[in-house]
CSV table of C-alpha atoms and ligand atoms in Angstrom, one decimal:
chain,number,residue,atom,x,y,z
W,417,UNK,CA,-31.0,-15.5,-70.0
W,418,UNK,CA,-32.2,-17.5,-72.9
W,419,UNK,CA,-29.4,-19.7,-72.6
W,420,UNK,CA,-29.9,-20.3,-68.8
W,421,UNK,CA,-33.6,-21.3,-69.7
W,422,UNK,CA,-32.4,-23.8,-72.6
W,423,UNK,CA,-29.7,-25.7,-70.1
W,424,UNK,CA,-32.8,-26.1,-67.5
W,425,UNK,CA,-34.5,-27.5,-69.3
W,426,UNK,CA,-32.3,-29.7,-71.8
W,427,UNK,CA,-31.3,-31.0,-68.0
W,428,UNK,CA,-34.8,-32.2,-67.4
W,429,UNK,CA,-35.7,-34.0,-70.9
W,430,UNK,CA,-32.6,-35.9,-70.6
W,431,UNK,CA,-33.2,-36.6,-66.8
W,432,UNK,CA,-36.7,-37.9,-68.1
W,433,UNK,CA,-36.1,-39.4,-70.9
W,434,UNK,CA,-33.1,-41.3,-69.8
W,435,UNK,CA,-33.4,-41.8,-66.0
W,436,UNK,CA,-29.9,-40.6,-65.3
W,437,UNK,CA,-31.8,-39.1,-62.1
W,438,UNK,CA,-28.6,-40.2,-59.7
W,439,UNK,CA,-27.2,-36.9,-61.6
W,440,UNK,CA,-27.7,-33.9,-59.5
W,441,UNK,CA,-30.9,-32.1,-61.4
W,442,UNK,CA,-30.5,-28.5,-62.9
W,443,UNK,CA,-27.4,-29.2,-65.0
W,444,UNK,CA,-26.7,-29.4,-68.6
W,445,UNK,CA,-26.3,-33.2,-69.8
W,446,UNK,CA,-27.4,-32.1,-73.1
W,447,UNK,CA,-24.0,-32.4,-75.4
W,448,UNK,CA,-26.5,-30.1,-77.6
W,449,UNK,CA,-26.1,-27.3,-75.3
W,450,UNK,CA,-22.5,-27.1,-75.2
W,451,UNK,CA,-21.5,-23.4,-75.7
W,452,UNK,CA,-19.2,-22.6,-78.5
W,453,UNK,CA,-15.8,-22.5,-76.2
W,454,UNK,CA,-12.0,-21.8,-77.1
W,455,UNK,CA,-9.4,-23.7,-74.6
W,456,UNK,CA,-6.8,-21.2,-73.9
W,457,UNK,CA,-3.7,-22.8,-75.3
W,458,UNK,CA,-1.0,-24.6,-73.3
W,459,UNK,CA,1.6,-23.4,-75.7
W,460,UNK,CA,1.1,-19.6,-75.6
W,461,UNK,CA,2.4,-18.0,-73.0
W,462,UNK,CA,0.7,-14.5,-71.9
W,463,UNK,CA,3.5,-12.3,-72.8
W,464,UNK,CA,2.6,-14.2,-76.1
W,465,UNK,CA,5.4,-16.4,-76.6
W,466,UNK,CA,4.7,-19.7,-78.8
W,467,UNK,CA,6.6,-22.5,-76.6
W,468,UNK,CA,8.2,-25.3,-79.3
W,469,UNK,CA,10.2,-27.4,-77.5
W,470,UNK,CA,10.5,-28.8,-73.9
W,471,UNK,CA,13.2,-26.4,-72.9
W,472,UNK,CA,10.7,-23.8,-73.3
W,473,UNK,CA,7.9,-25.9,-71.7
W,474,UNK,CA,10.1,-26.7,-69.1
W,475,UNK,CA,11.5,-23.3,-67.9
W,476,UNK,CA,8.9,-20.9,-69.1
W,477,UNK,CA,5.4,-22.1,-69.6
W,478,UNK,CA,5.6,-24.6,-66.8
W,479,UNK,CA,6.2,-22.7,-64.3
W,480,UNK,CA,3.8,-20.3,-65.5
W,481,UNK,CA,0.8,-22.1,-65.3
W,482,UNK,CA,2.0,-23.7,-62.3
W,483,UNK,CA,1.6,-20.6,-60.9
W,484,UNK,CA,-1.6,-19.7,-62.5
W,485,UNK,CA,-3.4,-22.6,-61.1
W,486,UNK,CA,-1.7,-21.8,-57.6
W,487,UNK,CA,-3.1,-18.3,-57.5
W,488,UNK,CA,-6.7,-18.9,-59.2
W,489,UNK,CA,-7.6,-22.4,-58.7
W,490,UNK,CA,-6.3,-24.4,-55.8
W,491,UNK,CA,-4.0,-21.8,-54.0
W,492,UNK,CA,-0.5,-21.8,-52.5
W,493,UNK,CA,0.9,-24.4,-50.3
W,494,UNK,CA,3.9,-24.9,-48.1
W,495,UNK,CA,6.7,-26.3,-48.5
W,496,UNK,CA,7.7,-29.5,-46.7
W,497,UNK,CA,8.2,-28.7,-43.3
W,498,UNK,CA,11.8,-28.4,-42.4
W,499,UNK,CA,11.2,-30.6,-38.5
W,500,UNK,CA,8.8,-33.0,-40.5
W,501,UNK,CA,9.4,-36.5,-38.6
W,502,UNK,CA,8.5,-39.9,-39.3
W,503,UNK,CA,7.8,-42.6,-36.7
W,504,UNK,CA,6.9,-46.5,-37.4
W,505,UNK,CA,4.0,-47.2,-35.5
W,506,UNK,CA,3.7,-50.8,-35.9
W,507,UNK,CA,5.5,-53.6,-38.7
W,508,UNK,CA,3.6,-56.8,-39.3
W,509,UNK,CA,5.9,-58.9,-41.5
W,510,UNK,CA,3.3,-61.8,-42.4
W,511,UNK,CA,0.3,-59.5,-43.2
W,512,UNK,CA,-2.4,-60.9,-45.9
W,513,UNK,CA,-1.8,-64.8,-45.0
W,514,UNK,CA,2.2,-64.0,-45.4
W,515,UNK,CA,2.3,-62.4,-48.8
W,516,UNK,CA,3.2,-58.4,-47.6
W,517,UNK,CA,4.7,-57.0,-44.6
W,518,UNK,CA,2.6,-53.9,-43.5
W,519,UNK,CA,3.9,-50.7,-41.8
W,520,UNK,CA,2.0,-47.9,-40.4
W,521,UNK,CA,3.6,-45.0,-39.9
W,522,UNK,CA,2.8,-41.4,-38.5
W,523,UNK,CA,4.2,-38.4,-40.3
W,524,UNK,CA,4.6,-35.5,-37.7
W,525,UNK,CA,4.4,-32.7,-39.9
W,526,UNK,CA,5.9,-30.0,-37.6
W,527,UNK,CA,7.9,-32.8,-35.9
W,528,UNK,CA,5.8,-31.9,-32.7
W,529,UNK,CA,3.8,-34.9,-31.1
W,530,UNK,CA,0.8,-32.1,-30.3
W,531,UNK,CA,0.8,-31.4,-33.8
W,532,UNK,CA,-0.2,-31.9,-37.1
W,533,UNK,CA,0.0,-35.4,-38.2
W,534,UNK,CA,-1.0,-38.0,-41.2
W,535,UNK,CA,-1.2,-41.9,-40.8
W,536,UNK,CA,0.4,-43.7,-43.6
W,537,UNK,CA,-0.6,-47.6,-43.8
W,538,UNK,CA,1.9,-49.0,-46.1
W,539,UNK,CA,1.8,-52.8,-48.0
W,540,UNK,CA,4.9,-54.3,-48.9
W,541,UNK,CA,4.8,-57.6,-51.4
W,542,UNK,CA,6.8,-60.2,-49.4
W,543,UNK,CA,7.5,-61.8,-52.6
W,544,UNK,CA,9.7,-58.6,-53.5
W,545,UNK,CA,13.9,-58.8,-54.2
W,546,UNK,CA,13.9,-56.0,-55.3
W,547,UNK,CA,12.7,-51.9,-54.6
W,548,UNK,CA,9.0,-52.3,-55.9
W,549,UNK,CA,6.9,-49.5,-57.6
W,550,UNK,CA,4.7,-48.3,-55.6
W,551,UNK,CA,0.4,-46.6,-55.8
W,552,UNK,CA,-0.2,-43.8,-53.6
W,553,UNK,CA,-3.8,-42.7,-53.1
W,554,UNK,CA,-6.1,-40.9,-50.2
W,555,UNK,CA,-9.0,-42.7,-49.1
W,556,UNK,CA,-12.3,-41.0,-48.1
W,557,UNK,CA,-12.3,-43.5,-45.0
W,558,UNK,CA,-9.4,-44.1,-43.5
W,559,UNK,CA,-7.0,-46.5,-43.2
W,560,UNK,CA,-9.1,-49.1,-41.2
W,561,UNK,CA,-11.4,-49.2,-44.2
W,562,UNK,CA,-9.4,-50.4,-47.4
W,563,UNK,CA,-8.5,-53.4,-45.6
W,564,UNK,CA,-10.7,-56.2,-43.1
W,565,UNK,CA,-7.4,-56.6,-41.5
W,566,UNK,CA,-8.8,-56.2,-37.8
W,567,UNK,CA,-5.2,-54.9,-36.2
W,568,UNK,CA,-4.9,-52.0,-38.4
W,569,UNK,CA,-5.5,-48.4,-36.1
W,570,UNK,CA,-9.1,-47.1,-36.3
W,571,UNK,CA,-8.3,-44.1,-37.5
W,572,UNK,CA,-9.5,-41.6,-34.6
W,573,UNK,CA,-10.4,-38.2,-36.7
W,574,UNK,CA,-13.2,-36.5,-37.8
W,575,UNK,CA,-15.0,-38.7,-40.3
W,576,UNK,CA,-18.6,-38.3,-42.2
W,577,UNK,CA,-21.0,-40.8,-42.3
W,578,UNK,CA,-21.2,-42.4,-45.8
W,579,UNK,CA,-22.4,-45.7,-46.5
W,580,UNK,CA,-22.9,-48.5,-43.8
W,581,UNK,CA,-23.8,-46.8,-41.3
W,582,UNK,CA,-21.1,-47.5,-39.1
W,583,UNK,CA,-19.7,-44.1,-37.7
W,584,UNK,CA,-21.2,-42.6,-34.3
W,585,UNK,CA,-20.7,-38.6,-33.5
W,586,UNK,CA,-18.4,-38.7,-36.5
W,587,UNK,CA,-15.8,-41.1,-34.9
W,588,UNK,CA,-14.7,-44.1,-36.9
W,589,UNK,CA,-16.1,-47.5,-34.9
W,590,UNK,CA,-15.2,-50.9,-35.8
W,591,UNK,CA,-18.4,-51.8,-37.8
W,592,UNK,CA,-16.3,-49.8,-40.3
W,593,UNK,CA,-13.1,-51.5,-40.8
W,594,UNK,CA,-13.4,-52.7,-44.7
W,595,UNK,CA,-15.8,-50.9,-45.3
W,596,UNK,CA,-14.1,-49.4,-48.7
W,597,UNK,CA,-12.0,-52.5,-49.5
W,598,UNK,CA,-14.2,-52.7,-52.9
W,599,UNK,CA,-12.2,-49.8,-53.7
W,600,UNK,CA,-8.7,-50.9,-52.8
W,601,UNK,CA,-7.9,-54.5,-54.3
W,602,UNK,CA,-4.5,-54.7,-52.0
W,603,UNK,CA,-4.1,-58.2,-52.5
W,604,UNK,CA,-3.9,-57.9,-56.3
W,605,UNK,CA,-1.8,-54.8,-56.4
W,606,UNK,CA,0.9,-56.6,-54.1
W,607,UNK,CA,0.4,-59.8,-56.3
W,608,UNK,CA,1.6,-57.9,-59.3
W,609,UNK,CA,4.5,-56.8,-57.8
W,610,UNK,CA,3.2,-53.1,-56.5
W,611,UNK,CA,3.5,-51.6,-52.9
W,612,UNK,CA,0.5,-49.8,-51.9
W,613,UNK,CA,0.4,-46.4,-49.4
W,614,UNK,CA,-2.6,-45.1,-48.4
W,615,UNK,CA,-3.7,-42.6,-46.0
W,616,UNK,CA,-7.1,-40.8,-44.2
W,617,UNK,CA,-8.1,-37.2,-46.3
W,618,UNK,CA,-9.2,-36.5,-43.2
W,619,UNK,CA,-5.8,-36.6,-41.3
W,620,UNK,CA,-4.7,-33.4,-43.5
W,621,UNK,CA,-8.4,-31.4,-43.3
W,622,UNK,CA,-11.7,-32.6,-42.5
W,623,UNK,CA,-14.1,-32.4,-45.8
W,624,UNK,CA,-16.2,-29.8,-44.3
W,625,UNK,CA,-16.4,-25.9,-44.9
W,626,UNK,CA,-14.8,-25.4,-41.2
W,627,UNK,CA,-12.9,-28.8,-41.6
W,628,UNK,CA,-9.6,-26.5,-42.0
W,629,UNK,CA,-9.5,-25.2,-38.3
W,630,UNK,CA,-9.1,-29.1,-37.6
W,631,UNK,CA,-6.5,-29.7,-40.1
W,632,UNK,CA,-2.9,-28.7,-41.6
W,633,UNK,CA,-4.2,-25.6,-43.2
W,634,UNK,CA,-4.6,-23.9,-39.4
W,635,UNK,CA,-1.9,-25.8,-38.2
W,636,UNK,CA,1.0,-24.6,-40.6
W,637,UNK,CA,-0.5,-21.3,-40.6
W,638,UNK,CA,1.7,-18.8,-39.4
W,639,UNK,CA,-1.1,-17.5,-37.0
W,640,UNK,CA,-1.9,-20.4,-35.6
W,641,UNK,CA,-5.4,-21.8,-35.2
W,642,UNK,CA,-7.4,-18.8,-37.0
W,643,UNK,CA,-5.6,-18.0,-39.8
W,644,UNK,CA,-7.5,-15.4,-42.3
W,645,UNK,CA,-6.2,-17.1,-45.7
W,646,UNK,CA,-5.4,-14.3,-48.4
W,647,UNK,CA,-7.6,-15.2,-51.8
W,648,UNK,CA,-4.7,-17.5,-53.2
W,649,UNK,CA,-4.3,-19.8,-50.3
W,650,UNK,CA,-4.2,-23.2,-50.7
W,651,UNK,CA,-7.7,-24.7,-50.2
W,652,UNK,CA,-8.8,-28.4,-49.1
W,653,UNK,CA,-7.5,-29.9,-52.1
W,654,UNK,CA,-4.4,-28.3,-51.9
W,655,UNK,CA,-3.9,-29.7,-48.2
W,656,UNK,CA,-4.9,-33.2,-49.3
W,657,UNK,CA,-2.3,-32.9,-52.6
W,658,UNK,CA,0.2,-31.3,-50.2
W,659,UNK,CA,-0.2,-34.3,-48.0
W,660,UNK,CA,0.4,-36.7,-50.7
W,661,UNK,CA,3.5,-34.9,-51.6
W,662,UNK,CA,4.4,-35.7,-47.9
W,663,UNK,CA,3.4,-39.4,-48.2
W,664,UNK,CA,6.1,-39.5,-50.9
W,665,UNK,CA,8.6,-37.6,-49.0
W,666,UNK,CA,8.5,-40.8,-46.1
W,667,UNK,CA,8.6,-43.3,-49.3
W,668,UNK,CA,11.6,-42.1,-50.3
W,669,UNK,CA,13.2,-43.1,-47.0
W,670,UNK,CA,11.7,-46.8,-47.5
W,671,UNK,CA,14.0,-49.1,-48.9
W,672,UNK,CA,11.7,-51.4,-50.2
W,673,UNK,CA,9.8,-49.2,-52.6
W,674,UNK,CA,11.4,-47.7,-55.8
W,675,UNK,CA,10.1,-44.4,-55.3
W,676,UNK,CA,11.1,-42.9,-58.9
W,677,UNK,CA,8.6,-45.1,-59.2
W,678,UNK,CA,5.6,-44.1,-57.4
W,679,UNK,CA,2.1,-43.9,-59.4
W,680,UNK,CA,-0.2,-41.2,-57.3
W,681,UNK,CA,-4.1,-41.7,-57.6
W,682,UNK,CA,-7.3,-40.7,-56.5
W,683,UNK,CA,-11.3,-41.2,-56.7
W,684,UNK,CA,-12.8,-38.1,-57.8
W,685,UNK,CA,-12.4,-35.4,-55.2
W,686,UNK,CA,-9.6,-37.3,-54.5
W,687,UNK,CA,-9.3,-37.4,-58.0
W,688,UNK,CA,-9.1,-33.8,-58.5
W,689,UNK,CA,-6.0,-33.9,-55.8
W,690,UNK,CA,-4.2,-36.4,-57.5
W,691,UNK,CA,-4.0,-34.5,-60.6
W,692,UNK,CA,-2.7,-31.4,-58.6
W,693,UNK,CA,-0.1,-33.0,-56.5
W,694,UNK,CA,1.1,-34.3,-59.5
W,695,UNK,CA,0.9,-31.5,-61.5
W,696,UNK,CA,2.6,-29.7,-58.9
W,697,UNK,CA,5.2,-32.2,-57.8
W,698,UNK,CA,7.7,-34.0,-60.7
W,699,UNK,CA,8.4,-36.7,-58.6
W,700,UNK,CA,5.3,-38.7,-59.0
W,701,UNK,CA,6.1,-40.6,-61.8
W,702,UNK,CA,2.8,-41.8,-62.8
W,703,UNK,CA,-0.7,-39.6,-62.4
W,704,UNK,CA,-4.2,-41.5,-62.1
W,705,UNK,CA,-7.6,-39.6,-62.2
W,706,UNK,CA,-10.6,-41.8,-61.6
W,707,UNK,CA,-14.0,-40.1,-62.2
W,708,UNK,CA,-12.5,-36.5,-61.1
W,709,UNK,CA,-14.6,-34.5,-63.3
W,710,UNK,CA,-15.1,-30.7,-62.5
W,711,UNK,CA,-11.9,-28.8,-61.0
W,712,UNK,CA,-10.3,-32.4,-62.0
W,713,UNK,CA,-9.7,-33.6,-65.4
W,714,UNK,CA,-12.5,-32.0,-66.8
W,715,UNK,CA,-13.0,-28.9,-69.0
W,716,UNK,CA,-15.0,-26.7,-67.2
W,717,UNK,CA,-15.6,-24.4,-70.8
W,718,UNK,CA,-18.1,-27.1,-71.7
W,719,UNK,CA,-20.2,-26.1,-69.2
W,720,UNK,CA,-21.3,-30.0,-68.6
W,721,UNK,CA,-22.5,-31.1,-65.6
W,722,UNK,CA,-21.1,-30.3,-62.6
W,723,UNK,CA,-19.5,-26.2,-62.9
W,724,UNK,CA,-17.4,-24.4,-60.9
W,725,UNK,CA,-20.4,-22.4,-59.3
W,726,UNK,CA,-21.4,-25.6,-58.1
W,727,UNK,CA,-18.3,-26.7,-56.6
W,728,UNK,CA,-18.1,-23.0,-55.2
W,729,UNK,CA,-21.5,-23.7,-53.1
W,730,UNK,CA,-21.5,-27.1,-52.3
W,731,UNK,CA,-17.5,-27.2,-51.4
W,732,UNK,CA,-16.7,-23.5,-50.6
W,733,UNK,CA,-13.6,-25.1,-48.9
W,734,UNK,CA,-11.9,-26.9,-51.4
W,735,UNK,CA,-10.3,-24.1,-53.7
W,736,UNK,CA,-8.2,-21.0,-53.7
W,737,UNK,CA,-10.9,-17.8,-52.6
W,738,UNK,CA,-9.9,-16.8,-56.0
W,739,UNK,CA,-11.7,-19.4,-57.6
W,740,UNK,CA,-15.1,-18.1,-56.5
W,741,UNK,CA,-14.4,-15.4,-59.0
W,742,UNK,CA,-14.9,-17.7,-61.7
W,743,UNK,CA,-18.6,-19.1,-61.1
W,744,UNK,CA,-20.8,-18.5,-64.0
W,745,UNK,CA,-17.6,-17.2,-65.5
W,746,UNK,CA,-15.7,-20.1,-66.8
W,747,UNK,CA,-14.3,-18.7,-69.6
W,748,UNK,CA,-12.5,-15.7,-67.8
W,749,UNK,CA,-10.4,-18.8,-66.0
W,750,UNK,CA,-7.5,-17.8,-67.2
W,751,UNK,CA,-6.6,-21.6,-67.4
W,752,UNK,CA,-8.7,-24.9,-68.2
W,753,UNK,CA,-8.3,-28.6,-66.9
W,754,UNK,CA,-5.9,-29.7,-70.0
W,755,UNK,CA,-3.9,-27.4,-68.9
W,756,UNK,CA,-3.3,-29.1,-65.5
W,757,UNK,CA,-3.0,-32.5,-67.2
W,758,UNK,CA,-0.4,-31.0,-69.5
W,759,UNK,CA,1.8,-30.2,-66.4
W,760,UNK,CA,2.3,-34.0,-65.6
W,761,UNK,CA,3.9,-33.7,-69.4
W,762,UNK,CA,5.9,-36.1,-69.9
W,763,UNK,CA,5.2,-38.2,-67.4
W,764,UNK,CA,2.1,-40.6,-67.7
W,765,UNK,CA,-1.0,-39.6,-66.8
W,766,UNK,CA,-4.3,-41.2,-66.9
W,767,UNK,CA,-7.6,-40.0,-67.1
W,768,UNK,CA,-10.3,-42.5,-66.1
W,769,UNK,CA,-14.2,-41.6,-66.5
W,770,UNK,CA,-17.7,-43.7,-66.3
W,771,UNK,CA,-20.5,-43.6,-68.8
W,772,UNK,CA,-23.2,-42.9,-66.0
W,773,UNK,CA,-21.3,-40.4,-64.3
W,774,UNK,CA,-22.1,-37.6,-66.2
W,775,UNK,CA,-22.1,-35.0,-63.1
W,776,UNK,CA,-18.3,-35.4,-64.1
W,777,UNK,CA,-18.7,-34.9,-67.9
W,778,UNK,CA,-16.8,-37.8,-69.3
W,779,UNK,CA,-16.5,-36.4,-72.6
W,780,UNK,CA,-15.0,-32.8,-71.1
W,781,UNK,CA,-12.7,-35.1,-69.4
W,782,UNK,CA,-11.3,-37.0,-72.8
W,783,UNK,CA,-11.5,-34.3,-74.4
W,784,UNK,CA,-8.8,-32.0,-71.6
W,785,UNK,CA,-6.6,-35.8,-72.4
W,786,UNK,CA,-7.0,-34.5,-75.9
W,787,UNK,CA,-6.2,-30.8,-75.5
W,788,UNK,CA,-3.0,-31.6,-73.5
W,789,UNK,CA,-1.3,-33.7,-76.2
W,790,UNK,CA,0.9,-30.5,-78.4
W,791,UNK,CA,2.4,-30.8,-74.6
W,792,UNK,CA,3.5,-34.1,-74.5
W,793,UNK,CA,4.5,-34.0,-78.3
W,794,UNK,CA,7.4,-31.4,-77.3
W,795,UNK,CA,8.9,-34.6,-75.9
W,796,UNK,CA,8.3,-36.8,-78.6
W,797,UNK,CA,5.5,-38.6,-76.8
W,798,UNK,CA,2.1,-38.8,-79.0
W,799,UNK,CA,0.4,-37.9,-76.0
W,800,UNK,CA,-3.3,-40.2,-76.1
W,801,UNK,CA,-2.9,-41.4,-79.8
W,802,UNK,CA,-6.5,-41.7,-80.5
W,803,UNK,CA,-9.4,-39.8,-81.4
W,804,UNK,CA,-12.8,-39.4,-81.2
W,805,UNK,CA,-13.3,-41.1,-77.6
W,806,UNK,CA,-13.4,-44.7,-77.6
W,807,UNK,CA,-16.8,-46.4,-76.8
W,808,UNK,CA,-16.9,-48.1,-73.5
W,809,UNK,CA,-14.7,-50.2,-71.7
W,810,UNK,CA,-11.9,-49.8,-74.6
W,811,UNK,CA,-8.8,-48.6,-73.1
W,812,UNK,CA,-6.6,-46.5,-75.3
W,813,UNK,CA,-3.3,-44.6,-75.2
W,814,UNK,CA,0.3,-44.0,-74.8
W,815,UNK,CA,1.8,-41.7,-72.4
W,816,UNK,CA,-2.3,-40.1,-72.3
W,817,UNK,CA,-4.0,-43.1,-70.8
W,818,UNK,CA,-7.9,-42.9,-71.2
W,819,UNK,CA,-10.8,-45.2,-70.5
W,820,UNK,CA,-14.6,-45.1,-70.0
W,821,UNK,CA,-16.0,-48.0,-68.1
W,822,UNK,CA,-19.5,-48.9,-68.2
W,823,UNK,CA,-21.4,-48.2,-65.1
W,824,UNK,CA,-21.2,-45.3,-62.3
W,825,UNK,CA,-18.9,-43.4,-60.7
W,826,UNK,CA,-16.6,-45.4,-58.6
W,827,UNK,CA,-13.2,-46.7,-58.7
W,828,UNK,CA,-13.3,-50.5,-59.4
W,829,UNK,CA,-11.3,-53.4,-60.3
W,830,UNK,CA,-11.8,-52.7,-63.7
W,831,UNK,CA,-10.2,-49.2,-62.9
W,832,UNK,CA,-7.5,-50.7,-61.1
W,833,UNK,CA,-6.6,-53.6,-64.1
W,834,UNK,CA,-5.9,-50.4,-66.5
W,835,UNK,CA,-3.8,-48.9,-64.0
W,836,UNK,CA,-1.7,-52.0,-63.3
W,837,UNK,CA,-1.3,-52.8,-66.7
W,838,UNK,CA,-0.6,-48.9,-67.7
W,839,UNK,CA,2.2,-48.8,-64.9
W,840,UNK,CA,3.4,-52.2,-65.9
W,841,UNK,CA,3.8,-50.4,-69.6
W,842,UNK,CA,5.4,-47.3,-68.1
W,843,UNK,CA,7.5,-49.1,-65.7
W,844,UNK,CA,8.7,-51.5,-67.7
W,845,UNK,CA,7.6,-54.4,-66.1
N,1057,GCU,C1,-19.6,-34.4,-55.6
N,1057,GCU,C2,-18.8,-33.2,-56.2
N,1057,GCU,C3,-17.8,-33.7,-57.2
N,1057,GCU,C4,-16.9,-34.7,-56.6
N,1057,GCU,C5,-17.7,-35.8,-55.9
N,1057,GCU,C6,-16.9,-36.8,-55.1
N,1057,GCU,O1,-20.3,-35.0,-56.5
N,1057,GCU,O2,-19.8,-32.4,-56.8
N,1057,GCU,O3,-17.0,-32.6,-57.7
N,1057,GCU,O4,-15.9,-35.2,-57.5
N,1057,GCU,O5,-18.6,-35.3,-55.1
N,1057,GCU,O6,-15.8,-36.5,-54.7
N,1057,GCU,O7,-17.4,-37.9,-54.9
């Protein structure tokens, strides 16, 4: 009780003192109020086997907390469906003024034209001779909105109004074509030599508590359109990371994109899915969190900001049922958000955060970077290299990428320069 008081109002001094009061009010931002916390750790396996190589990591542990974050956090998901059919929708080869070729494509996930379905848009650098690397990310828009390109579909799902006012009886109109292009610099990712794939969050569940009877989670349910999902089902984030999964599936077929090469990313909700479809799948080759904060990349122990009580109310739809056990209750999670970035071990990950976006606890997210590095050192990578956390807009790592940019929480083309130059490091470029 005591403790709740001091949280309250530690959240209100700083809120006053430093006008962060864009930060939802009620939480802790005091780094003072902190709880004592002890990470569970990535190397000790219930049964309490120390794991001390990547053999071990590989065929025990791994799969272990794979399955621990399926069952308590984001919930099972499908495998890819066996009738799963892709169709090119349209191929402009002088896209951009000439300089990418750009597909659309529809992914019929049950094969089945009354189905399920996601709308890939895909950018191609003309300037290519070779299979490119390629980013993968969700937008929270759709595919008409990371680009002003005026022949691009209007995407035609359920969408929420955010900013600009441009969607009527959530339907998409044409006021909102580029209206998230700040987000998505196409023309310098294809400049560097990069494909970009994108596709609508909305296309795999609508981001609303009864989204899912609109989305794949109904649809690939085995009773059909009102399924009663046992407690570790996969939740909205697992459908959106299950999607991306699928996005990668169709870019394996394309012969222009390298797809062991294949960086997956996301802005924080998005975020948060990023680091679970590449947690869960070993293809992605490169994992980017921007901003994801709680159920993402940061630890929820700290208690910082943003906790999973919060998520559990606000976003009842997004987890497992299983992770409503853990509000207020952090520390029985029998797992915590290193954990999850240690499962991308040894691939590259990077973990992105903003000074102003404390909501998503910047330092709980460095800090899970951190905590995930005795992972990466089984394969003789020194994980993020660096410690304490690096003032702002000073990138750092190795195979742990980690930077805090000055200002709020958004994905920017600051954001984006680290990631280009991090896969151009990883890639070899
Ligand atoms: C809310 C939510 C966060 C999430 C964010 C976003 O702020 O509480 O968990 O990351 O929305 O997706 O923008």
């Amino acid at each position: 009780m005591k403790q709740k008081f001091c949280l309250a109002t530690g959240a209100l001094l700083i809120a006053g003192v430093t006008g962060i009061l864009s930060q939802p009010a009620g939480a802790n931002y005091d780094e003072a109020n902190v709880p004592v916390y002890t990470l569970p750790d990535p190397l000790v396996c219930p049964d309490g086997t120390v794991v001390t190589n990547a053999v071990g990591w590989q065929e025990k542990r791994r799969p272990e907390l794979v399955r621990l974050f399926e069952e308590q956090v984001y919930g099972r998901a499908p495998e890819r469906p066996r009738a799963m059919r892709f169709e090119t929708i349209s191929v402009v080869t002088n896209a951009l003024g000439g300089r990418a070729t750009r597909k659309e494509v529809a992914i019929w996930f049950t094969g089945k034209k009354d189905g399920p379905s996601m709308n890939l848009l895909l950018y191609l650098p003309n300037a290519a001779r070779q299979p490119v690397p390629a980013f993968l990310g969700l937008s929270f828009n759709g595919n008409h909105a990371i680009t002003s390109e005026p022949d691009v579909r209007l995407s035609d799902r359920w969408l929420v109004e955010r900013k600009g006012g441009c969607v009527t009886n959530n339907r998409a109109t044409d006021a909102c074509r580029g209206s998230e292009t700040s987000r998505w610099p196409v023309e310098k990712i294809l400049a560097r030599g990069y494909a970009l794939a994108t596709a609508y969050y909305g296309d795999l569940e609508p981001d609303f508590a009864e989204g899912w009877k609109q989305g794949v989670r109904a649809a690939l349910s085995p009773t059909g359109a009102n399924p009663t999902f046992p407690p570790d089902a996969w939740g909205a984030i697992g459908a959106w990371a299950w999607g991306l999964s699928r996005a990668l599936d169709y870019l394996e077929t394309e012969r222009p994109v390298n797809a062991n090469h294949v960086a997956v990313l996301g802005h924080s909700r998005l975020g948060k899915t990023a680091l679970w479809a590449g947690a869960r799948d070993e293809r992605f080759a490169i994992v980017i969190s921007n901003d994801s904060g709680e159920g993402g990349a940061a630890l929820a122990r700290r208690r910082f900001g943003e906790r999973t009580a919060d998520l559990n109310r606000a976003f009842p739809h997004w987890f497992s049922g299983n992770f409503k056990k853990y509000s207020g209750r952090e520390d029985d999670l029998p797992v915590d958000q290193h954990e999850l970035l240690a499962l991308i071990a040894p691939r590259p990950v990077y973990v992105a955060s903003a000074t102003e976006d404390l909501w998503a606890d910047p330092r709980g997210e460095f800090l899970a970077a951190k905590a995930a590095e005795p992972v990466y050192q089984l394969f003789g990578q020194p994980g993020l290299g660096v410690n304490p956390q690096p003032a702002a807009d000073q990138p750092v790592g190795d195979a742990i990428g980690y930077h805090l940019r000055s200002g709020k929480h958004e994905l920017t083309d600051y954001d984006w320069a680290q990631y280009l130059n991090f896969a151009d490091r990883h890639f070899h470029r």
